[in-house]
C-alpha cells in the first residue's frame, strides 16, 4: 500500500494516577467556570452535532464544540490567559479567586491595592489576544511578542486590544525565552501557556482555565463519546481537557488521541521515543497550523497525556486544510463551522482516516467504526482570513 505521511504511537493507559490530575477535577472546573461566567461576555460556546457528516463517514455521531464563538475572540485561548491573570491578582492580594469575580477585579478597591502591572507573553496569535483582552478589560498593561511568520491580522487584533505587540525573527520557543528574559529584566509578569523549570504556577492556572471548555462540552453532550480528539501545540489544552475527562470518567474514559502537525510533533516524538524524556522539535516549525507550531512540550501537560492518553498522531498540513473545507461546506442539514487551521486539525484527521483507504491501518488502530461517537474541538475560527480563503476558496494544501 502507498506510504502516507501520518505517523502514530499508541500507548497503554498507566494504572498509576498522576498527582497533577488533582488540579483538573470537576470541582476545580466548576470553580474556573464560575470565574469565567462573571465576565459580561461569557456564554457557553455551541456544541454542533454533524449528523449528516457522521452518516457519510460511517460513524454514529460527530460532535464539534465550536470555540470560534468564545468571548467574541474567535478562539478558546482567552479562557487560559484570563483565569491565570485573575488567579495571579488573587494570589498577590491573598484573596480566593472565588471572591474575585470580574465586577470586583475592575473595582476601585482592587485597582488601588493591586495597581497597574505589565503582563508579557509570546504567542502565535490566539493566546496573546486573550492576554491582551484580559489586561484591557481589567485596566492592566500587556506586552506581546510573536514568532517569525505570524499573520498580520493576528498582530493587528492584539494591538486593537491596546497591547504593545511586535513580531520577532525567532521561532516560537526562542521567542518564549526572549520574553522570559525581558520579564525578568523589567519586573513584568510572564503569562506563558507552557511550563519550564521553576515556572509552573501560571501555566497550571492557564491549563485550568481551559477546563471551562471541557466542562461545557461534558454538560452539552447528549451521549457519552467513545472517542475524543485533541489538537496540540505544547499540549496545555490537550492536557487540561484530558485531565478533566480522566477525572470525570475514571477508568471508563473515552479513547483520547492527541493530534499534531508533522512539522511540530514534539508530543508524538516524546511518546514514540518512550524513554522518560521530553523530545523537542527545532527549526522553523513551518506548518499552516500556526497555533500548533510549538516544538517543546509542556512538562505538566505531558505528565497527564503520557499517563492517560491512548495515542499520539502526527499529520501532514493537508489534514487541517481538508478539515477546514469540510467544516466550511457542510452537507445539507448540518451547520456550517468556520474553522481556522489549528481548529480544524482534529476533524481533518477524523475525516481523512475515514475517507482515505490508505489510512485503513490507522482507522483500525483508532478503533473507529459505525458505533463511534466522536468529540472534536474547533479551537479557533478563521483567525487568518487571507489564508482561510486560500485554503477554502482556492483549494490550497489539497490532499496529497
Ligand atoms: C487554535 C489553537 N488550537 C490549539 C492550540 C494548542 O494549544 P496548546 O499549545 O496548549 O497545545 C492553540 C495554541 O495556541 C491554538 O491557538
GROMACS .gro file of C-alpha atoms and ligand atoms in nm:
model
  416
    1UNK     CA    1   0.000   0.000   0.000
    2UNK     CA    2   0.114   0.354  -0.080
    3UNK     CA    3   0.303   0.520   0.205
    4UNK     CA    4   0.120   0.803   0.385
    5UNK     CA    5   0.268   1.085   0.586
    6UNK     CA    6   0.075   1.002   0.901
    7UNK     CA    7   0.262   0.856   1.197
    8UNK     CA    8   0.114   0.737   1.522
    9UNK     CA    9   0.216   0.595   1.854
   10UNK     CA   10  -0.040   0.413   2.068
   11UNK     CA   11   0.001   0.380   2.444
   12UNK     CA   12  -0.132   0.170   2.728
   13UNK     CA   13  -0.302   0.384   2.991
   14UNK     CA   14  -0.098   0.397   3.306
   15UNK     CA   15  -0.253   0.224   3.608
   16UNK     CA   16  -0.098   0.480   3.844
   17UNK     CA   17  -0.285   0.808   3.889
   18UNK     CA   18  -0.055   1.103   3.838
   19UNK     CA   19  -0.073   1.366   4.115
   20UNK     CA   20  -0.125   1.654   3.867
   21UNK     CA   21  -0.474   1.520   3.795
   22UNK     CA   22  -0.598   1.666   4.122
   23UNK     CA   23  -0.586   2.014   3.963
   24UNK     CA   24  -0.827   1.903   3.691
   25UNK     CA   25  -1.124   1.767   3.883
   26UNK     CA   26  -1.487   1.854   3.808
   27UNK     CA   27  -1.492   2.064   4.124
   28UNK     CA   28  -1.192   2.268   4.005
   29UNK     CA   29  -1.352   2.303   3.662
   30UNK     CA   30  -1.671   2.443   3.819
   31UNK     CA   31  -1.464   2.697   4.008
   32UNK     CA   32  -1.296   2.806   3.686
   33UNK     CA   33  -1.627   2.829   3.505
   34UNK     CA   34  -1.772   3.046   3.784
   35UNK     CA   35  -1.482   3.287   3.731
   36UNK     CA   36  -1.536   3.299   3.352
   37UNK     CA   37  -1.910   3.338   3.383
   38UNK     CA   38  -1.858   3.654   3.589
   39UNK     CA   39  -1.743   3.831   3.268
   40UNK     CA   40  -2.033   4.001   3.088
   41UNK     CA   41  -1.920   3.842   2.756
   42UNK     CA   42  -1.946   3.488   2.891
   43UNK     CA   43  -2.172   3.240   2.713
   44UNK     CA   44  -2.112   2.869   2.661
   45UNK     CA   45  -1.996   2.805   2.304
   46UNK     CA   46  -2.220   2.583   2.090
   47UNK     CA   47  -2.175   2.209   2.051
   48UNK     CA   48  -2.271   2.110   1.696
   49UNK     CA   49  -2.393   1.761   1.605
   50UNK     CA   50  -2.282   1.693   1.246
   51UNK     CA   51  -2.524   1.407   1.185
   52UNK     CA   52  -2.505   1.406   0.807
   53UNK     CA   53  -2.128   1.412   0.805
   54UNK     CA   54  -2.120   1.128   1.059
   55UNK     CA   55  -2.354   0.924   0.837
   56UNK     CA   56  -2.138   0.994   0.532
   57UNK     CA   57  -1.825   0.887   0.720
   58UNK     CA   58  -1.982   0.569   0.861
   59UNK     CA   59  -1.969   0.656   1.231
   60UNK     CA   60  -2.255   0.702   1.476
   61UNK     CA   61  -2.208   1.068   1.571
   62UNK     CA   62  -1.965   1.352   1.526
   63UNK     CA   63  -1.983   1.642   1.771
   64UNK     CA   64  -1.779   1.960   1.734
   65UNK     CA   65  -1.752   2.217   2.012
   66UNK     CA   66  -1.717   2.547   1.831
   67UNK     CA   67  -1.478   2.783   2.010
   68UNK     CA   68  -1.497   3.040   1.731
   69UNK     CA   69  -1.777   3.186   1.947
   70UNK     CA   70  -1.566   3.230   2.263
   71UNK     CA   71  -1.596   3.582   2.409
   72UNK     CA   72  -1.612   3.725   2.054
   73UNK     CA   73  -1.240   3.646   2.020
   74UNK     CA   74  -1.259   3.359   1.771
   75UNK     CA   75  -1.062   3.108   1.983
   76UNK     CA   76  -1.070   2.919   2.314
   77UNK     CA   77  -0.739   3.062   2.431
   78UNK     CA   78  -0.873   3.355   2.636
   79UNK     CA   79  -1.002   3.100   2.888
   80UNK     CA   80  -0.643   3.031   2.996
   81UNK     CA   81  -0.498   3.382   2.999
   82UNK     CA   82  -0.796   3.531   3.184
   83UNK     CA   83  -0.803   3.266   3.456
   84UNK     CA   84  -0.425   3.296   3.503
   85UNK     CA   85  -0.433   3.676   3.533
   86UNK     CA   86  -0.731   3.659   3.770
   87UNK     CA   87  -0.557   3.393   3.980
   88UNK     CA   88  -0.232   3.592   3.984
   89UNK     CA   89  -0.410   3.901   4.115
   90UNK     CA   90  -0.596   3.690   4.373
   91UNK     CA   91  -0.270   3.534   4.484
   92UNK     CA   92  -0.092   3.870   4.518
   93UNK     CA   93  -0.381   4.006   4.724
   94UNK     CA   94  -0.409   3.684   4.924
   95UNK     CA   95  -0.769   3.651   4.821
   96UNK     CA   96  -0.964   3.349   4.699
   97UNK     CA   97  -1.038   3.364   4.324
   98UNK     CA   98  -1.397   3.265   4.415
   99UNK     CA   99  -1.427   3.606   4.579
  100UNK     CA  100  -1.274   3.796   4.288
  101UNK     CA  101  -1.528   3.794   4.007
  102UNK     CA  102  -1.495   4.037   3.718
  103UNK     CA  103  -1.705   4.306   3.892
  104UNK     CA  104  -1.459   4.317   4.185
  105UNK     CA  105  -1.149   4.289   3.966
  106UNK     CA  106  -1.245   4.614   3.794
  107UNK     CA  107  -1.344   4.791   4.116
  108UNK     CA  108  -1.151   5.091   4.251
  109UNK     CA  109  -1.083   4.895   4.567
  110UNK     CA  110  -0.888   4.624   4.380
  111UNK     CA  111  -0.726   4.868   4.137
  112UNK     CA  112  -0.595   5.066   4.433
  113UNK     CA  113  -0.432   4.773   4.609
  114UNK     CA  114  -0.302   4.588   4.302
  115UNK     CA  115  -0.211   4.889   4.089
  116UNK     CA  116  -0.131   4.864   3.719
  117UNK     CA  117   0.115   4.592   3.622
  118UNK     CA  118   0.255   4.468   3.291
  119UNK     CA  119   0.176   4.115   3.170
  120UNK     CA  120   0.404   3.987   2.893
  121UNK     CA  121   0.367   3.685   2.668
  122UNK     CA  122   0.469   3.509   2.346
  123UNK     CA  123   0.202   3.398   2.104
  124UNK     CA  124   0.125   3.287   1.752
  125UNK     CA  125  -0.190   3.496   1.794
  126UNK     CA  126  -0.470   3.345   1.998
  127UNK     CA  127  -0.309   3.331   2.343
  128UNK     CA  128  -0.169   3.682   2.309
  129UNK     CA  129  -0.506   3.816   2.205
  130UNK     CA  130  -0.662   3.657   2.513
  131UNK     CA  131  -0.396   3.806   2.743
  132UNK     CA  132  -0.428   4.149   2.576
  133UNK     CA  133  -0.809   4.136   2.600
  134UNK     CA  134  -0.800   4.042   2.970
  135UNK     CA  135  -0.541   4.309   3.056
  136UNK     CA  136  -0.750   4.564   2.868
  137UNK     CA  137  -1.071   4.463   3.050
  138UNK     CA  138  -0.901   4.471   3.390
  139UNK     CA  139  -0.715   4.801   3.336
  140UNK     CA  140  -0.373   4.630   3.321
  141UNK     CA  141  -0.095   4.651   3.059
  142UNK     CA  142   0.003   4.379   2.809
  143UNK     CA  143   0.320   4.334   2.600
  144UNK     CA  144   0.312   4.062   2.335
  145UNK     CA  145   0.581   3.914   2.108
  146UNK     CA  146   0.510   3.693   1.809
  147UNK     CA  147   0.740   3.446   1.630
  148UNK     CA  148   0.856   3.498   1.270
  149UNK     CA  149   0.591   3.442   1.007
  150UNK     CA  150   0.295   3.527   1.234
  151UNK     CA  151  -0.010   3.658   1.046
  152UNK     CA  152  -0.055   4.036   1.015
  153UNK     CA  153  -0.426   4.004   1.101
  154UNK     CA  154  -0.343   3.831   1.429
  155UNK     CA  155  -0.091   4.104   1.519
  156UNK     CA  156  -0.348   4.375   1.438
  157UNK     CA  157  -0.609   4.206   1.659
  158UNK     CA  158  -0.371   4.208   1.955
  159UNK     CA  159  -0.282   4.573   1.904
  160UNK     CA  160  -0.655   4.653   1.883
  161UNK     CA  161  -0.681   4.541   2.247
  162UNK     CA  162  -0.435   4.815   2.345
  163UNK     CA  163  -0.132   4.587   2.387
  164UNK     CA  164   0.220   4.669   2.275
  165UNK     CA  165   0.276   4.389   2.022
  166UNK     CA  166   0.574   4.311   1.795
  167UNK     CA  167   0.690   4.042   1.552
  168UNK     CA  168   1.032   3.882   1.612
  169UNK     CA  169   1.268   3.695   1.381
  170UNK     CA  170   1.276   3.393   1.609
  171UNK     CA  171   1.070   3.075   1.624
  172UNK     CA  172   0.809   3.023   1.897
  173UNK     CA  173   1.032   2.859   2.156
  174UNK     CA  174   1.314   3.113   2.107
  175UNK     CA  175   1.062   3.397   2.141
  176UNK     CA  176   0.939   3.246   2.470
  177UNK     CA  177   1.297   3.260   2.605
  178UNK     CA  178   1.331   3.620   2.483
  179UNK     CA  179   1.012   3.738   2.658
  180UNK     CA  180   1.104   3.549   2.972
  181UNK     CA  181   1.437   3.741   2.987
  182UNK     CA  182   1.259   4.072   2.923
  183UNK     CA  183   1.011   3.996   3.203
  184UNK     CA  184   1.292   3.928   3.445
  185UNK     CA  185   1.478   4.245   3.350
  186UNK     CA  186   1.172   4.471   3.381
  187UNK     CA  187   0.986   4.306   3.667
  188UNK     CA  188   0.696   4.219   3.437
  189UNK     CA  189   0.474   3.916   3.486
  190UNK     CA  190   0.515   3.649   3.224
  191UNK     CA  191   0.189   3.475   3.132
  192UNK     CA  192   0.309   3.184   2.923
  193UNK     CA  193   0.098   2.887   2.823
  194UNK     CA  194   0.378   2.638   2.878
  195UNK     CA  195   0.581   2.533   3.180
  196UNK     CA  196   0.956   2.505   3.235
  197UNK     CA  197   1.182   2.453   3.533
  198UNK     CA  198   1.078   2.693   3.812
  199UNK     CA  199   0.787   2.825   3.604
  200UNK     CA  200   0.480   2.615   3.671
  201UNK     CA  201   0.216   2.812   3.863
  202UNK     CA  202   0.094   3.039   3.582
  203UNK     CA  203   0.093   2.762   3.317
  204UNK     CA  204  -0.103   2.546   3.559
  205UNK     CA  205  -0.362   2.824   3.601
  206UNK     CA  206  -0.375   2.862   3.223
  207UNK     CA  207  -0.438   2.491   3.181
  208UNK     CA  208  -0.707   2.500   3.449
  209UNK     CA  209  -0.866   2.789   3.261
  210UNK     CA  210  -0.918   2.564   2.958
  211UNK     CA  211  -1.139   2.334   3.166
  212UNK     CA  212  -1.438   2.563   3.114
  213UNK     CA  213  -1.444   2.440   2.754
  214UNK     CA  214  -1.425   2.075   2.864
  215UNK     CA  215  -1.691   2.117   3.132
  216UNK     CA  216  -1.932   2.284   2.891
  217UNK     CA  217  -1.881   2.003   2.638
  218UNK     CA  218  -1.934   1.741   2.910
  219UNK     CA  219  -2.265   1.903   3.003
  220UNK     CA  220  -2.377   1.962   2.644
  221UNK     CA  221  -2.303   1.614   2.505
  222UNK     CA  222  -2.636   1.424   2.475
  223UNK     CA  223  -2.444   1.093   2.482
  224UNK     CA  224  -2.108   0.986   2.615
  225UNK     CA  225  -1.836   0.998   2.349
  226UNK     CA  226  -1.636   0.689   2.261
  227UNK     CA  227  -1.351   0.898   2.113
  228UNK     CA  228  -1.208   1.242   2.193
  229UNK     CA  229  -0.952   1.401   1.960
  230UNK     CA  230  -0.741   1.692   2.088
  231UNK     CA  231  -0.502   1.904   1.884
  232UNK     CA  232  -0.175   2.008   2.049
  233UNK     CA  233   0.098   2.266   2.030
  234UNK     CA  234   0.277   2.249   2.366
  235UNK     CA  235  -0.009   2.025   2.487
  236UNK     CA  236  -0.157   2.253   2.757
  237UNK     CA  237  -0.508   2.244   2.612
  238UNK     CA  238  -0.496   1.871   2.540
  239UNK     CA  239  -0.353   1.802   2.887
  240UNK     CA  240  -0.622   2.006   3.062
  241UNK     CA  241  -0.912   1.854   2.867
  242UNK     CA  242  -0.766   1.504   2.900
  243UNK     CA  243  -0.716   1.560   3.273
  244UNK     CA  244  -1.076   1.672   3.318
  245UNK     CA  245  -1.221   1.373   3.128
  246UNK     CA  246  -0.987   1.128   3.303
  247UNK     CA  247  -1.124   1.259   3.632
  248UNK     CA  248  -1.493   1.262   3.544
  249UNK     CA  249  -1.497   0.925   3.367
  250UNK     CA  250  -1.220   0.743   3.558
  251UNK     CA  251  -1.137   0.404   3.406
  252UNK     CA  252  -1.437   0.443   3.170
  253UNK     CA  253  -1.275   0.744   3.000
  254UNK     CA  254  -1.338   0.754   2.623
  255UNK     CA  255  -1.042   0.681   2.396
  256UNK     CA  256  -0.844   1.004   2.374
  257UNK     CA  257  -0.597   1.085   2.097
  258UNK     CA  258  -0.362   1.381   2.058
  259UNK     CA  259  -0.317   1.528   1.709
  260UNK     CA  260  -0.017   1.738   1.595
  261UNK     CA  261   0.127   1.876   1.270
  262UNK     CA  262   0.422   1.666   1.148
  263UNK     CA  263   0.645   1.976   1.141
  264UNK     CA  264   0.600   2.033   1.517
  265UNK     CA  265   0.514   1.692   1.662
  266UNK     CA  266   0.701   1.710   1.992
  267UNK     CA  267   0.442   1.511   2.189
  268UNK     CA  268   0.431   1.237   1.925
  269UNK     CA  269   0.814   1.225   1.929
  270UNK     CA  270   0.811   1.206   2.307
  271UNK     CA  271   0.554   0.925   2.302
  272UNK     CA  272   0.733   0.734   2.024
  273UNK     CA  273   1.072   0.753   2.200
  274UNK     CA  274   0.908   0.637   2.526
  275UNK     CA  275   1.231   0.684   2.721
  276UNK     CA  276   1.103   0.903   3.004
  277UNK     CA  277   1.247   1.221   2.845
  278UNK     CA  278   1.071   1.507   2.666
  279UNK     CA  279   1.169   1.533   2.299
  280UNK     CA  280   1.182   1.871   2.128
  281UNK     CA  281   1.144   1.958   1.760
  282UNK     CA  282   1.358   2.251   1.644
  283UNK     CA  283   1.383   2.471   1.334
  284UNK     CA  284   1.124   2.696   1.174
  285UNK     CA  285   0.825   2.468   1.267
  286UNK     CA  286   0.681   2.565   0.933
  287UNK     CA  287   0.320   2.441   0.943
  288UNK     CA  288  -0.007   2.606   0.839
  289UNK     CA  289  -0.138   2.511   1.184
  290UNK     CA  290   0.024   2.818   1.342
  291UNK     CA  291  -0.133   2.760   1.684
  292UNK     CA  292   0.021   2.414   1.695
  293UNK     CA  293   0.367   2.525   1.579
  294UNK     CA  294   0.542   2.459   1.911
  295UNK     CA  295   0.845   2.235   1.938
  296UNK     CA  296   0.879   2.193   2.315
  297UNK     CA  297   0.614   2.006   2.516
  298UNK     CA  298   0.471   2.149   2.835
  299UNK     CA  299   0.605   1.918   3.108
  300UNK     CA  300   0.284   1.939   3.317
  301UNK     CA  301   0.072   1.856   3.013
  302UNK     CA  302   0.296   1.560   2.926
  303UNK     CA  303   0.257   1.429   3.279
  304UNK     CA  304  -0.116   1.396   3.215
  305UNK     CA  305  -0.109   1.299   2.848
  306UNK     CA  306   0.169   1.044   2.895
  307UNK     CA  307  -0.035   0.873   3.168
  308UNK     CA  308  -0.389   0.899   3.033
  309UNK     CA  309  -0.393   0.937   2.653
  310UNK     CA  310  -0.437   0.641   2.420
  311UNK     CA  311  -0.228   0.766   2.131
  312UNK     CA  312  -0.042   1.047   1.955
  313UNK     CA  313  -0.084   1.119   1.584
  314UNK     CA  314   0.140   1.329   1.361
  315UNK     CA  315  -0.029   1.463   1.044
  316UNK     CA  316   0.066   1.649   0.727
  317UNK     CA  317  -0.064   2.003   0.676
  318UNK     CA  318  -0.328   1.899   0.422
  319UNK     CA  319  -0.519   1.728   0.707
  320UNK     CA  320  -0.609   2.066   0.858
  321UNK     CA  321  -0.691   2.214   0.516
  322UNK     CA  322  -0.931   1.926   0.442
  323UNK     CA  323  -1.095   1.976   0.781
  324UNK     CA  324  -1.145   2.349   0.711
  325UNK     CA  325  -1.307   2.277   0.373
  326UNK     CA  326  -1.536   2.005   0.510
  327UNK     CA  327  -1.650   2.212   0.809
  328UNK     CA  328  -1.692   2.524   0.595
  329UNK     CA  329  -1.903   2.343   0.332
  330UNK     CA  330  -2.145   2.129   0.533
  331UNK     CA  331  -2.373   1.859   0.397
  332UNK     CA  332  -2.739   1.965   0.379
  333UNK     CA  333  -2.884   1.953   0.731
  334UNK     CA  334  -2.553   2.012   0.914
  335UNK     CA  335  -2.448   2.352   1.050
  336UNK     CA  336  -2.154   2.535   0.896
  337UNK     CA  337  -1.845   2.568   1.113
  338UNK     CA  338  -1.583   2.824   1.019
  339UNK     CA  339  -1.258   2.670   1.141
  340UNK     CA  340  -0.904   2.801   1.127
  341UNK     CA  341  -0.606   2.578   1.053
  342UNK     CA  342  -0.540   2.469   1.412
  343UNK     CA  343  -0.911   2.447   1.487
  344UNK     CA  344  -0.981   2.205   1.201
  345UNK     CA  345  -0.688   1.971   1.267
  346UNK     CA  346  -0.883   1.701   1.450
  347UNK     CA  347  -1.192   1.699   1.227
  348UNK     CA  348  -0.945   1.686   0.935
  349UNK     CA  349  -0.775   1.384   1.089
  350UNK     CA  350  -1.102   1.201   1.159
  351UNK     CA  351  -1.246   1.268   0.813
  352UNK     CA  352  -0.921   1.172   0.635
  353UNK     CA  353  -0.889   0.850   0.832
  354UNK     CA  354  -1.248   0.756   0.748
  355UNK     CA  355  -1.230   0.853   0.380
  356UNK     CA  356  -0.880   0.759   0.265
  357UNK     CA  357  -0.829   0.385   0.201
  358UNK     CA  358  -0.456   0.432   0.253
  359UNK     CA  359  -0.529   0.509   0.618
  360UNK     CA  360  -0.715   0.184   0.691
  361UNK     CA  361  -0.444   0.070   0.932
  362UNK     CA  362  -0.475   0.395   1.130
  363UNK     CA  363  -0.856   0.364   1.129
  364UNK     CA  364  -0.823   0.016   1.282
  365UNK     CA  365  -0.567   0.141   1.535
  366UNK     CA  366  -0.807   0.415   1.647
  367UNK     CA  367  -1.095   0.163   1.673
  368UNK     CA  368  -1.319   0.388   1.463
  369UNK     CA  369  -1.634   0.213   1.337
  370UNK     CA  370  -2.012   0.250   1.300
  371UNK     CA  371  -2.055   0.267   1.680
  372UNK     CA  372  -1.811   0.553   1.730
  373UNK     CA  373  -1.930   0.877   1.890
  374UNK     CA  374  -1.656   1.131   1.823
  375UNK     CA  375  -1.597   1.461   2.002
  376UNK     CA  376  -1.366   1.724   1.849
  377UNK     CA  377  -1.296   2.084   1.945
  378UNK     CA  378  -1.282   2.357   1.681
  379UNK     CA  379  -1.039   2.563   1.885
  380UNK     CA  380  -1.040   2.864   1.652
  381UNK     CA  381  -1.239   3.031   1.376
  382UNK     CA  382  -1.080   3.199   1.073
  383UNK     CA  383  -0.816   3.398   1.263
  384UNK     CA  384  -0.614   3.450   0.941
  385UNK     CA  385  -0.881   3.528   0.682
  386UNK     CA  386  -0.642   3.558   0.386
  387UNK     CA  387  -0.518   3.205   0.448
  388UNK     CA  388  -0.874   3.083   0.513
  389UNK     CA  389  -0.972   3.194   0.162
  390UNK     CA  390  -0.656   3.047   0.005
  391UNK     CA  391  -0.747   2.712   0.157
  392UNK     CA  392  -1.128   2.704   0.138
  393UNK     CA  393  -1.185   2.900  -0.184
  394UNK     CA  394  -0.870   2.829  -0.380
  395UNK     CA  395  -0.806   2.474  -0.261
  396UNK     CA  396  -0.454   2.540  -0.134
  397UNK     CA  397  -0.296   2.248   0.056
  398UNK     CA  398  -0.508   1.992  -0.129
  399UNK     CA  399  -0.490   1.624  -0.039
  400UNK     CA  400  -0.155   1.466  -0.130
  401LIG     C1  401  -0.638   2.750   1.786
  401LIG     C2  402  -0.548   2.672   1.872
  401LIG     N1  403  -0.573   2.542   1.891
  401LIG     C3  404  -0.495   2.466   1.970
  401LIG     C4  405  -0.383   2.519   2.031
  401LIG     C5  406  -0.295   2.429   2.109
  401LIG     O1  407  -0.279   2.458   2.241
  401LIG     P1  408  -0.153   2.410   2.322
  401LIG     O2  409  -0.035   2.492   2.281
  401LIG     O3  410  -0.193   2.428   2.461
  401LIG     O4  411  -0.127   2.266   2.288
  401LIG     C6  412  -0.352   2.655   2.014
  401LIG     C7  413  -0.238   2.716   2.080
  401LIG     O5  414  -0.204   2.831   2.060
  401LIG     C8  415  -0.437   2.734   1.932
  401LIG     O6  416  -0.413   2.865   1.910
   0.00000   0.00000   0.00000
